[in-house]
Amino acid sequence: MGAPGPQPPPSAPHPASPPTGRITAEQGLQQIWQNRGLASGALWPLAQLYGALVSLRRTLYRSGLLRSEHPGRPVIVVGNVIAGGAGKTPVVIELVKHLQAQGLRVGVISRGYGRSTQDCRAVLPETPASEVGDEPALIARSFARGATVPVFVAPRRITAARALLAAHPGTDVIVCDDGLQHLALRRDLEVCIFNDQGTGNGWLLPAGPLREPWPRHVDFVLHAGTTPPRGTSAPAYGLQRHLAHWAVRSDGSQVPLAQLRGQPLHALAAVARPGDFFAMLQAQGLTLKHTEALPDHYDFNSWKRPIDAREAVICTEKDAVKLWALHPEALAVPLTVQIDTHFFDALDARLTALLAQARTTPLPKPPLSSPPA
């Protein structure tokens, strides 16, 4: 996913948590973004400056002064226009599974946010998340026991796409995890995801949650709320997020959540909206003795396990790809998404023509030098 979004404060901070003031401030910002009040109004002039920069950048790409490149295979970008979590990575996983079920060879590219490296590299199921980013690591591990999917990360997505095609020239479709605003990568289809808060107050950062003006052209909208966000002209389809009925151990074995009911649990989440995860755990009948909200993409290097050994640690699957290296006893609960089947029907119809064209078009030769994104 993109940059860390606002996060709710922990309901019962653990002594090892990072300073709660930051998280409380981020939660306050999230609340500000839902209304056009005095606080958001005070930030409105900065939002106008930000909007001017966004517009200038798009103009530079449209004019050709900044170059956008295409890898020569159909590219589907899954992203959002709001700051904070919208569930992009689970959608990418479901999208890849669907395309593979259609007999297509799929590759995934990503920036790899929060990683310690800055090169272009392949992501294998055993690759440490610290080297490639938690979300690419999660995607690679999600396919470790079934039909594998090549995953590559690079600061410039076109670089990742070229490396992917060099290693897997038979790839039919490339799915980009995040990157709706990464205009250096030319794309064929855009899938924009919204959580149940929609566009908030409709203002740009920092006065509102929007990374760029909305409405804008996209090919498909997936929304977790009951109604599509305001201004949507693209076909819109419902998206439901829910937790699995089991937790996963570091060795891959499963524990039914029903077996954890009545046990004291220490729940933690280093995602954009940790409160959603805690609420879903409680909805499963689990007793959360402590909840700990950490910054999105937290690396867990300084995290300390609760002193009370009776408290089992339970976390998101995205956190587990980093946490298990230090605390293999932690339990991870997968987040799954259910997407309106009509979305896949519409997507398949659009892909048919794109695939036919790609099979008759040779791969473009990489330029001698590539401009920065």
Short mmCIF file of C-alpha atoms in Angstrom, two decimals:
data_model
loop_
_atom_site.label_atom_id
_atom_site.label_comp_id
_atom_site.label_asym_id
_atom_site.label_seq_id
_atom_site.Cartn_x
_atom_site.Cartn_y
_atom_site.Cartn_z
CA MET A 1 0.00 0.00 0.00
CA GLY A 2 0.90 3.72 0.05
CA ALA A 3 2.10 5.98 2.82
CA PRO A 4 0.80 5.35 6.33
CA GLY A 5 -2.67 6.69 6.99
CA PRO A 6 -4.36 7.97 10.14
CA GLN A 7 -4.70 5.39 12.91
CA PRO A 8 -7.06 5.17 15.89
CA PRO A 9 -5.48 5.31 19.35
CA PRO A 10 -5.02 2.08 21.31
CA SER A 11 -7.86 1.52 23.73
CA ALA A 12 -5.42 0.22 26.35
CA PRO A 13 -1.84 1.25 25.52
CA HIS A 14 0.84 -1.28 26.36
CA PRO A 15 4.03 0.09 27.95
CA ALA A 16 6.02 -1.01 24.88
CA SER A 17 3.81 0.97 22.52
CA PRO A 18 5.18 4.01 20.72
CA PRO A 19 4.10 7.36 22.17
CA THR A 20 0.32 7.47 22.12
CA GLY A 21 0.28 11.19 21.37
CA ARG A 22 1.16 10.58 17.73
CA ILE A 23 -1.57 8.03 17.27
CA THR A 24 -4.10 10.18 19.06
CA ALA A 25 -3.20 13.09 16.77
CA GLU A 26 -3.64 10.89 13.71
CA GLN A 27 -7.03 9.74 14.97
CA GLY A 28 -7.96 13.37 15.50
CA LEU A 29 -6.91 14.14 11.93
CA GLN A 30 -9.10 11.30 10.69
CA GLN A 31 -12.05 12.87 12.49
CA ILE A 32 -11.22 16.30 11.05
CA TRP A 33 -11.25 14.83 7.54
CA GLN A 34 -14.84 13.71 7.87
CA ASN A 35 -16.26 17.25 8.18
CA ARG A 36 -15.70 20.73 6.80
CA GLY A 37 -15.26 22.46 10.13
CA LEU A 38 -12.94 25.05 11.62
CA ALA A 39 -9.97 22.69 11.88
CA SER A 40 -10.17 21.42 8.31
CA GLY A 41 -10.89 24.94 7.10
CA ALA A 42 -7.66 26.16 8.69
CA LEU A 43 -5.78 23.61 6.58
CA TRP A 44 -7.66 24.48 3.39
CA PRO A 45 -5.01 26.94 2.05
CA LEU A 46 -2.38 24.21 2.27
CA ALA A 47 -4.75 21.88 0.44
CA GLN A 48 -4.96 24.41 -2.40
CA LEU A 49 -1.18 24.47 -2.68
CA TYR A 50 -1.06 20.68 -2.66
CA GLY A 51 -3.76 20.56 -5.35
CA ALA A 52 -1.78 22.94 -7.55
CA LEU A 53 1.26 20.68 -7.31
CA VAL A 54 -0.83 17.62 -8.17
CA SER A 55 -2.28 19.42 -11.19
CA LEU A 56 1.14 20.59 -12.35
CA ARG A 57 2.54 17.08 -12.14
CA ARG A 58 -0.31 15.66 -14.22
CA THR A 59 0.17 18.43 -16.79
CA LEU A 60 3.86 17.59 -17.10
CA TYR A 61 3.01 13.95 -17.83
CA ARG A 62 0.29 14.86 -20.34
CA SER A 63 2.67 17.21 -22.17
CA GLY A 64 5.42 14.60 -22.34
CA LEU A 65 7.90 16.62 -20.29
CA LEU A 66 7.69 13.75 -17.81
CA ARG A 67 7.58 10.38 -19.50
CA SER A 68 5.10 7.61 -18.81
CA GLU A 69 6.14 4.15 -19.97
CA HIS A 70 4.23 0.93 -20.67
CA PRO A 71 5.74 -2.54 -20.20
CA GLY A 72 3.97 -4.10 -23.19
CA ARG A 73 1.53 -6.29 -21.27
CA PRO A 74 -1.89 -5.27 -19.95
CA VAL A 75 -1.44 -3.42 -16.66
CA ILE A 76 -4.12 -3.27 -13.95
CA VAL A 77 -3.45 -0.77 -11.18
CA VAL A 78 -5.27 -1.34 -7.89
CA GLY A 79 -5.13 1.80 -5.77
CA ASN A 80 -7.07 4.53 -4.02
CA VAL A 81 -7.36 8.29 -3.84
CA ILE A 82 -7.68 8.56 -0.06
CA ALA A 83 -5.01 8.47 2.63
CA GLY A 84 -5.22 5.46 4.86
CA GLY A 85 -6.18 1.86 4.38
CA ALA A 86 -8.80 0.77 1.89
CA GLY A 87 -7.98 -2.92 1.59
CA LYS A 88 -5.94 -2.81 -1.61
CA THR A 89 -3.70 -5.79 -0.94
CA PRO A 90 -6.51 -8.30 -0.21
CA VAL A 91 -8.18 -7.10 -3.41
CA VAL A 92 -4.93 -7.68 -5.34
CA ILE A 93 -4.75 -11.22 -3.97
CA GLU A 94 -8.36 -11.98 -4.95
CA LEU A 95 -7.85 -10.39 -8.37
CA VAL A 96 -4.76 -12.52 -9.04
CA LYS A 97 -6.61 -15.67 -7.98
CA HIS A 98 -9.45 -14.82 -10.35
CA LEU A 99 -7.13 -14.16 -13.29
CA GLN A 100 -5.23 -17.38 -12.63
CA ALA A 101 -8.53 -19.27 -12.58
CA GLN A 102 -9.12 -17.89 -16.09
CA GLY A 103 -5.88 -19.55 -17.19
CA LEU A 104 -3.85 -16.33 -17.29
CA ARG A 105 -0.25 -16.00 -16.14
CA VAL A 106 -0.17 -13.06 -13.74
CA GLY A 107 2.67 -11.04 -12.22
CA VAL A 108 2.51 -8.45 -9.43
CA ILE A 109 4.61 -5.32 -9.04
CA SER A 110 4.83 -2.89 -6.14
CA ARG A 111 6.97 -0.16 -4.69
CA GLY A 112 7.47 -2.12 -1.49
CA TYR A 113 6.73 0.64 0.99
CA GLY A 114 8.68 0.61 4.26
CA ARG A 115 11.46 -1.74 3.16
CA SER A 116 15.11 -1.30 4.06
CA THR A 117 16.30 -1.68 0.45
CA GLN A 118 15.84 0.53 -2.60
CA ASP A 119 16.77 -1.78 -5.47
CA CYS A 120 14.66 -3.84 -7.83
CA ARG A 121 14.24 -7.41 -6.66
CA ALA A 122 12.03 -10.47 -6.78
CA VAL A 123 9.88 -11.29 -3.77
CA LEU A 124 9.87 -14.94 -2.78
CA PRO A 125 7.67 -16.51 -0.09
CA GLU A 126 10.70 -16.76 2.20
CA THR A 127 12.01 -13.23 1.51
CA PRO A 128 12.11 -11.13 4.72
CA ALA A 129 9.42 -8.46 4.69
CA SER A 130 12.01 -5.91 5.85
CA GLU A 131 13.74 -6.22 2.47
CA VAL A 132 10.70 -5.99 0.20
CA GLY A 133 7.85 -4.46 2.23
CA ASP A 134 5.12 -6.17 4.21
CA GLU A 135 2.43 -6.12 1.51
CA PRO A 136 4.54 -7.64 -1.32
CA ALA A 137 5.77 -10.27 1.17
CA LEU A 138 2.17 -11.07 2.12
CA ILE A 139 1.17 -11.40 -1.54
CA ALA A 140 4.05 -13.78 -2.29
CA ARG A 141 3.30 -15.92 0.77
CA SER A 142 -0.42 -16.05 -0.06
CA PHE A 143 0.44 -18.10 -3.15
CA ALA A 144 3.22 -20.21 -1.62
CA ARG A 145 1.07 -23.35 -1.34
CA GLY A 146 -0.82 -23.03 -4.60
CA ALA A 147 -0.33 -21.54 -8.04
CA THR A 148 2.65 -19.26 -7.45
CA VAL A 149 2.76 -15.68 -8.67
CA PRO A 150 5.94 -13.71 -9.45
CA VAL A 151 6.19 -10.52 -7.39
CA PHE A 152 8.77 -7.78 -8.03
CA VAL A 153 9.39 -4.51 -6.18
CA ALA A 154 11.18 -1.35 -7.28
CA PRO A 155 10.86 2.39 -6.55
CA ARG A 156 9.83 2.82 -10.22
CA ARG A 157 7.11 0.35 -11.12
CA ILE A 158 8.19 0.23 -14.77
CA THR A 159 11.56 -1.08 -13.57
CA ALA A 160 9.79 -3.80 -11.57
CA ALA A 161 7.63 -4.65 -14.59
CA ARG A 162 10.63 -5.00 -16.89
CA ALA A 163 12.43 -7.22 -14.40
CA LEU A 164 9.31 -9.35 -14.00
CA LEU A 165 8.94 -9.82 -17.77
CA ALA A 166 12.63 -10.57 -18.18
CA ALA A 167 12.33 -13.37 -15.62
CA HIS A 168 8.84 -14.49 -16.69
CA PRO A 169 8.39 -13.57 -20.38
CA GLY A 170 5.18 -15.57 -20.63
CA THR A 171 3.33 -13.25 -18.27
CA ASP A 172 -0.08 -12.25 -19.65
CA VAL A 173 -1.19 -9.58 -17.16
CA ILE A 174 0.61 -7.35 -14.66
CA VAL A 175 -1.20 -6.23 -11.52
CA CYS A 176 0.23 -3.21 -9.71
CA ASP A 177 -0.41 -3.15 -5.97
CA ASP A 178 -0.97 0.55 -5.28
CA GLY A 179 0.28 3.17 -7.70
CA LEU A 180 -2.80 5.07 -8.81
CA GLN A 181 -0.76 8.27 -8.46
CA HIS A 182 2.43 6.73 -9.92
CA LEU A 183 2.00 8.27 -13.38
CA ALA A 184 5.39 7.08 -14.65
CA LEU A 185 3.76 3.68 -15.21
CA ARG A 186 1.27 3.73 -18.07
CA ARG A 187 -1.69 1.52 -17.28
CA ASP A 188 -4.65 -0.01 -19.11
CA LEU A 189 -7.17 -0.40 -16.30
CA GLU A 190 -7.53 1.38 -12.95
CA VAL A 191 -9.41 -0.07 -9.99
CA CYS A 192 -10.04 2.50 -7.26
CA ILE A 193 -10.96 1.26 -3.79
CA PHE A 194 -12.83 3.14 -1.07
CA ASN A 195 -13.41 2.18 2.53
CA ASP A 196 -16.74 2.86 4.25
CA GLN A 197 -15.77 6.52 4.86
CA GLY A 198 -15.84 7.32 1.15
CA THR A 199 -14.20 10.61 0.26
CA GLY A 200 -14.64 12.11 3.75
CA ASN A 201 -15.12 15.87 3.52
CA GLY A 202 -14.07 15.83 -0.14
CA TRP A 203 -11.01 18.05 0.36
CA LEU A 204 -7.40 17.40 -0.56
CA LEU A 205 -4.61 16.72 1.92
CA PRO A 206 -4.04 18.01 4.53
CA ALA A 207 -7.53 19.51 4.91
CA GLY A 208 -9.14 16.24 3.82
CA PRO A 209 -8.22 12.64 3.00
CA LEU A 210 -7.90 12.99 -0.80
CA ARG A 211 -4.51 12.39 -2.43
CA GLU A 212 -5.84 13.93 -5.66
CA PRO A 213 -9.06 15.64 -6.75
CA TRP A 214 -12.15 13.47 -6.93
CA PRO A 215 -13.99 12.67 -9.09
CA ARG A 216 -11.38 11.57 -11.60
CA HIS A 217 -11.48 8.98 -14.36
CA VAL A 218 -11.01 5.37 -13.27
CA ASP A 219 -12.28 2.20 -14.89
CA PHE A 220 -13.81 0.52 -11.85
CA VAL A 221 -14.72 1.50 -8.29
CA LEU A 222 -14.88 -0.96 -5.40
CA HIS A 223 -16.44 0.43 -2.23
CA ALA A 224 -16.89 -0.99 1.26
CA GLY A 225 -19.73 1.38 2.14
CA THR A 226 -23.36 0.80 1.29
CA THR A 227 -23.27 3.39 -1.49
CA PRO A 228 -20.54 4.45 -3.95
CA PRO A 229 -18.56 7.61 -3.08
CA ARG A 230 -19.86 10.93 -4.31
CA GLY A 231 -19.09 11.78 -7.91
CA THR A 232 -18.43 8.21 -9.08
CA SER A 233 -19.09 7.86 -12.80
CA ALA A 234 -17.24 4.56 -13.28
CA PRO A 235 -19.00 1.23 -12.73
CA ALA A 236 -19.11 0.70 -8.97
CA TYR A 237 -19.26 -2.62 -7.14
CA GLY A 238 -19.60 -3.61 -3.51
CA LEU A 239 -16.71 -4.87 -1.41
CA GLN A 240 -17.06 -6.66 1.92
CA ARG A 241 -14.18 -7.27 4.31
CA HIS A 242 -14.27 -9.88 7.05
CA LEU A 243 -11.91 -11.97 9.13
CA ALA A 244 -11.39 -15.67 8.61
CA HIS A 245 -12.79 -17.97 11.29
CA TRP A 246 -9.31 -19.19 12.14
CA ALA A 247 -5.90 -17.87 13.10
CA VAL A 248 -2.64 -19.01 11.53
CA ARG A 249 0.53 -20.03 13.34
CA SER A 250 3.98 -19.29 11.97
CA ASP A 251 4.28 -22.93 10.83
CA GLY A 252 1.14 -22.58 8.72
CA SER A 253 -1.16 -24.58 10.99
CA GLN A 254 -4.55 -23.16 11.89
CA VAL A 255 -6.36 -22.49 15.15
CA PRO A 256 -10.15 -22.02 15.06
CA LEU A 257 -11.07 -18.70 16.59
CA ALA A 258 -13.75 -20.49 18.58
CA GLN A 259 -10.95 -22.15 20.59
CA LEU A 260 -9.65 -18.71 21.60
CA ARG A 261 -12.93 -17.48 23.04
CA GLY A 262 -12.66 -16.75 26.75
CA GLN A 263 -8.88 -16.49 26.64
CA PRO A 264 -7.17 -13.14 27.41
CA LEU A 265 -5.71 -11.83 24.15
CA HIS A 266 -3.28 -9.04 23.34
CA ALA A 267 -4.38 -7.75 19.93
CA LEU A 268 -2.09 -5.55 17.91
CA ALA A 269 -2.33 -4.00 14.47
CA ALA A 270 0.15 -1.91 12.50
CA VAL A 271 -2.29 -1.03 9.74
CA ALA A 272 -3.99 2.17 8.65
CA ARG A 273 -7.24 1.44 10.50
CA PRO A 274 -6.42 -0.85 13.45
CA GLY A 275 -9.75 -0.15 15.12
CA ASP A 276 -11.48 -2.11 12.34
CA PHE A 277 -9.36 -5.17 13.11
CA PHE A 278 -10.05 -4.98 16.84
CA ALA A 279 -13.79 -4.59 16.24
CA MET A 280 -13.86 -7.60 13.91
CA LEU A 281 -12.04 -9.73 16.50
CA GLN A 282 -14.58 -8.75 19.14
CA ALA A 283 -17.39 -9.52 16.71
CA GLN A 284 -16.01 -13.07 16.59
CA GLY A 285 -16.58 -13.31 20.34
CA LEU A 286 -12.93 -12.90 21.36
CA THR A 287 -11.89 -11.22 24.61
CA LEU A 288 -9.28 -8.50 23.99
CA LYS A 289 -7.56 -7.79 27.28
CA HIS A 290 -5.33 -5.26 25.54
CA THR A 291 -5.32 -3.62 22.13
CA GLU A 292 -2.24 -1.98 20.66
CA ALA A 293 -2.41 0.26 17.60
CA LEU A 294 0.96 0.82 15.96
CA PRO A 295 1.96 3.02 13.01
CA ASP A 296 1.24 1.55 9.59
CA HIS A 297 4.18 -0.53 8.29
CA TYR A 298 5.75 -0.69 11.78
CA ASP A 299 8.86 -2.89 11.66
CA PHE A 300 8.47 -4.49 15.15
CA ASN A 301 12.23 -4.40 15.81
CA SER A 302 11.70 -2.55 19.09
CA TRP A 303 8.39 -4.18 20.01
CA LYS A 304 8.27 -6.14 23.26
CA ARG A 305 5.92 -8.99 23.98
CA PRO A 306 3.43 -8.51 26.84
CA ILE A 307 4.87 -9.50 30.18
CA ASP A 308 1.85 -11.65 31.03
CA ALA A 309 2.61 -14.91 29.21
CA ARG A 310 -1.03 -15.96 29.54
CA GLU A 311 -1.99 -13.37 26.95
CA ALA A 312 -1.75 -14.80 23.47
CA VAL A 313 -0.65 -12.25 20.88
CA ILE A 314 -3.02 -11.95 17.93
CA CYS A 315 -2.36 -9.73 14.92
CA THR A 316 -3.16 -9.11 11.28
CA GLU A 317 -1.66 -11.30 8.58
CA LYS A 318 0.19 -8.28 7.19
CA ASP A 319 1.86 -7.70 10.57
CA ALA A 320 2.70 -11.38 10.97
CA VAL A 321 5.07 -11.45 7.97
CA LYS A 322 7.36 -9.22 10.05
CA LEU A 323 6.39 -10.20 13.60
CA TRP A 324 6.92 -13.96 13.17
CA ALA A 325 10.67 -13.51 12.62
CA LEU A 326 10.92 -12.15 16.18
CA HIS A 327 7.89 -13.71 17.87
CA PRO A 328 6.90 -16.95 16.10
CA GLU A 329 4.30 -17.70 18.78
CA ALA A 330 2.02 -14.88 17.54
CA LEU A 331 -1.26 -15.79 15.89
CA ALA A 332 -2.36 -14.07 12.67
CA VAL A 333 -5.96 -13.76 11.51
CA PRO A 334 -6.33 -13.43 7.72
CA LEU A 335 -8.48 -10.65 6.31
CA THR A 336 -10.53 -11.76 3.35
CA VAL A 337 -12.61 -9.74 0.92
CA GLN A 338 -15.77 -10.59 -0.96
CA ILE A 339 -16.14 -8.72 -4.23
CA ASP A 340 -19.31 -8.40 -6.27
CA THR A 341 -19.05 -11.06 -8.99
CA HIS A 342 -20.29 -8.56 -11.57
CA PHE A 343 -16.97 -6.74 -11.17
CA PHE A 344 -15.06 -9.76 -12.43
CA ASP A 345 -17.48 -10.15 -15.35
CA ALA A 346 -16.88 -6.54 -16.38
CA LEU A 347 -13.13 -6.86 -15.88
CA ASP A 348 -12.93 -10.01 -18.01
CA ALA A 349 -14.80 -8.27 -20.81
CA ARG A 350 -12.31 -5.39 -20.81
CA LEU A 351 -9.30 -7.69 -20.64
CA THR A 352 -10.26 -9.76 -23.69
CA ALA A 353 -9.46 -7.00 -26.17
CA LEU A 354 -6.36 -5.91 -24.26
CA LEU A 355 -4.92 -9.43 -24.28
CA ALA A 356 -5.58 -9.87 -27.98
CA GLN A 357 -3.72 -6.65 -28.71
CA ALA A 358 -0.81 -7.52 -26.40
CA ARG A 359 -0.24 -10.87 -28.08
CA THR A 360 0.35 -9.15 -31.43
CA THR A 361 2.53 -6.33 -30.06
CA PRO A 362 6.22 -6.93 -29.29
CA LEU A 363 7.62 -5.85 -25.93
CA PRO A 364 9.02 -2.30 -26.06
CA LYS A 365 12.77 -1.95 -25.72
CA PRO A 366 13.86 -0.24 -22.49
CA PRO A 367 15.30 3.27 -22.99
CA LEU A 368 19.00 3.92 -22.52
CA SER A 369 18.17 5.98 -19.46
CA SER A 370 14.99 6.27 -17.46
CA PRO A 371 13.74 9.52 -15.92
CA PRO A 372 12.92 9.50 -12.21
CA ALA A 373 9.30 9.00 -11.23
#
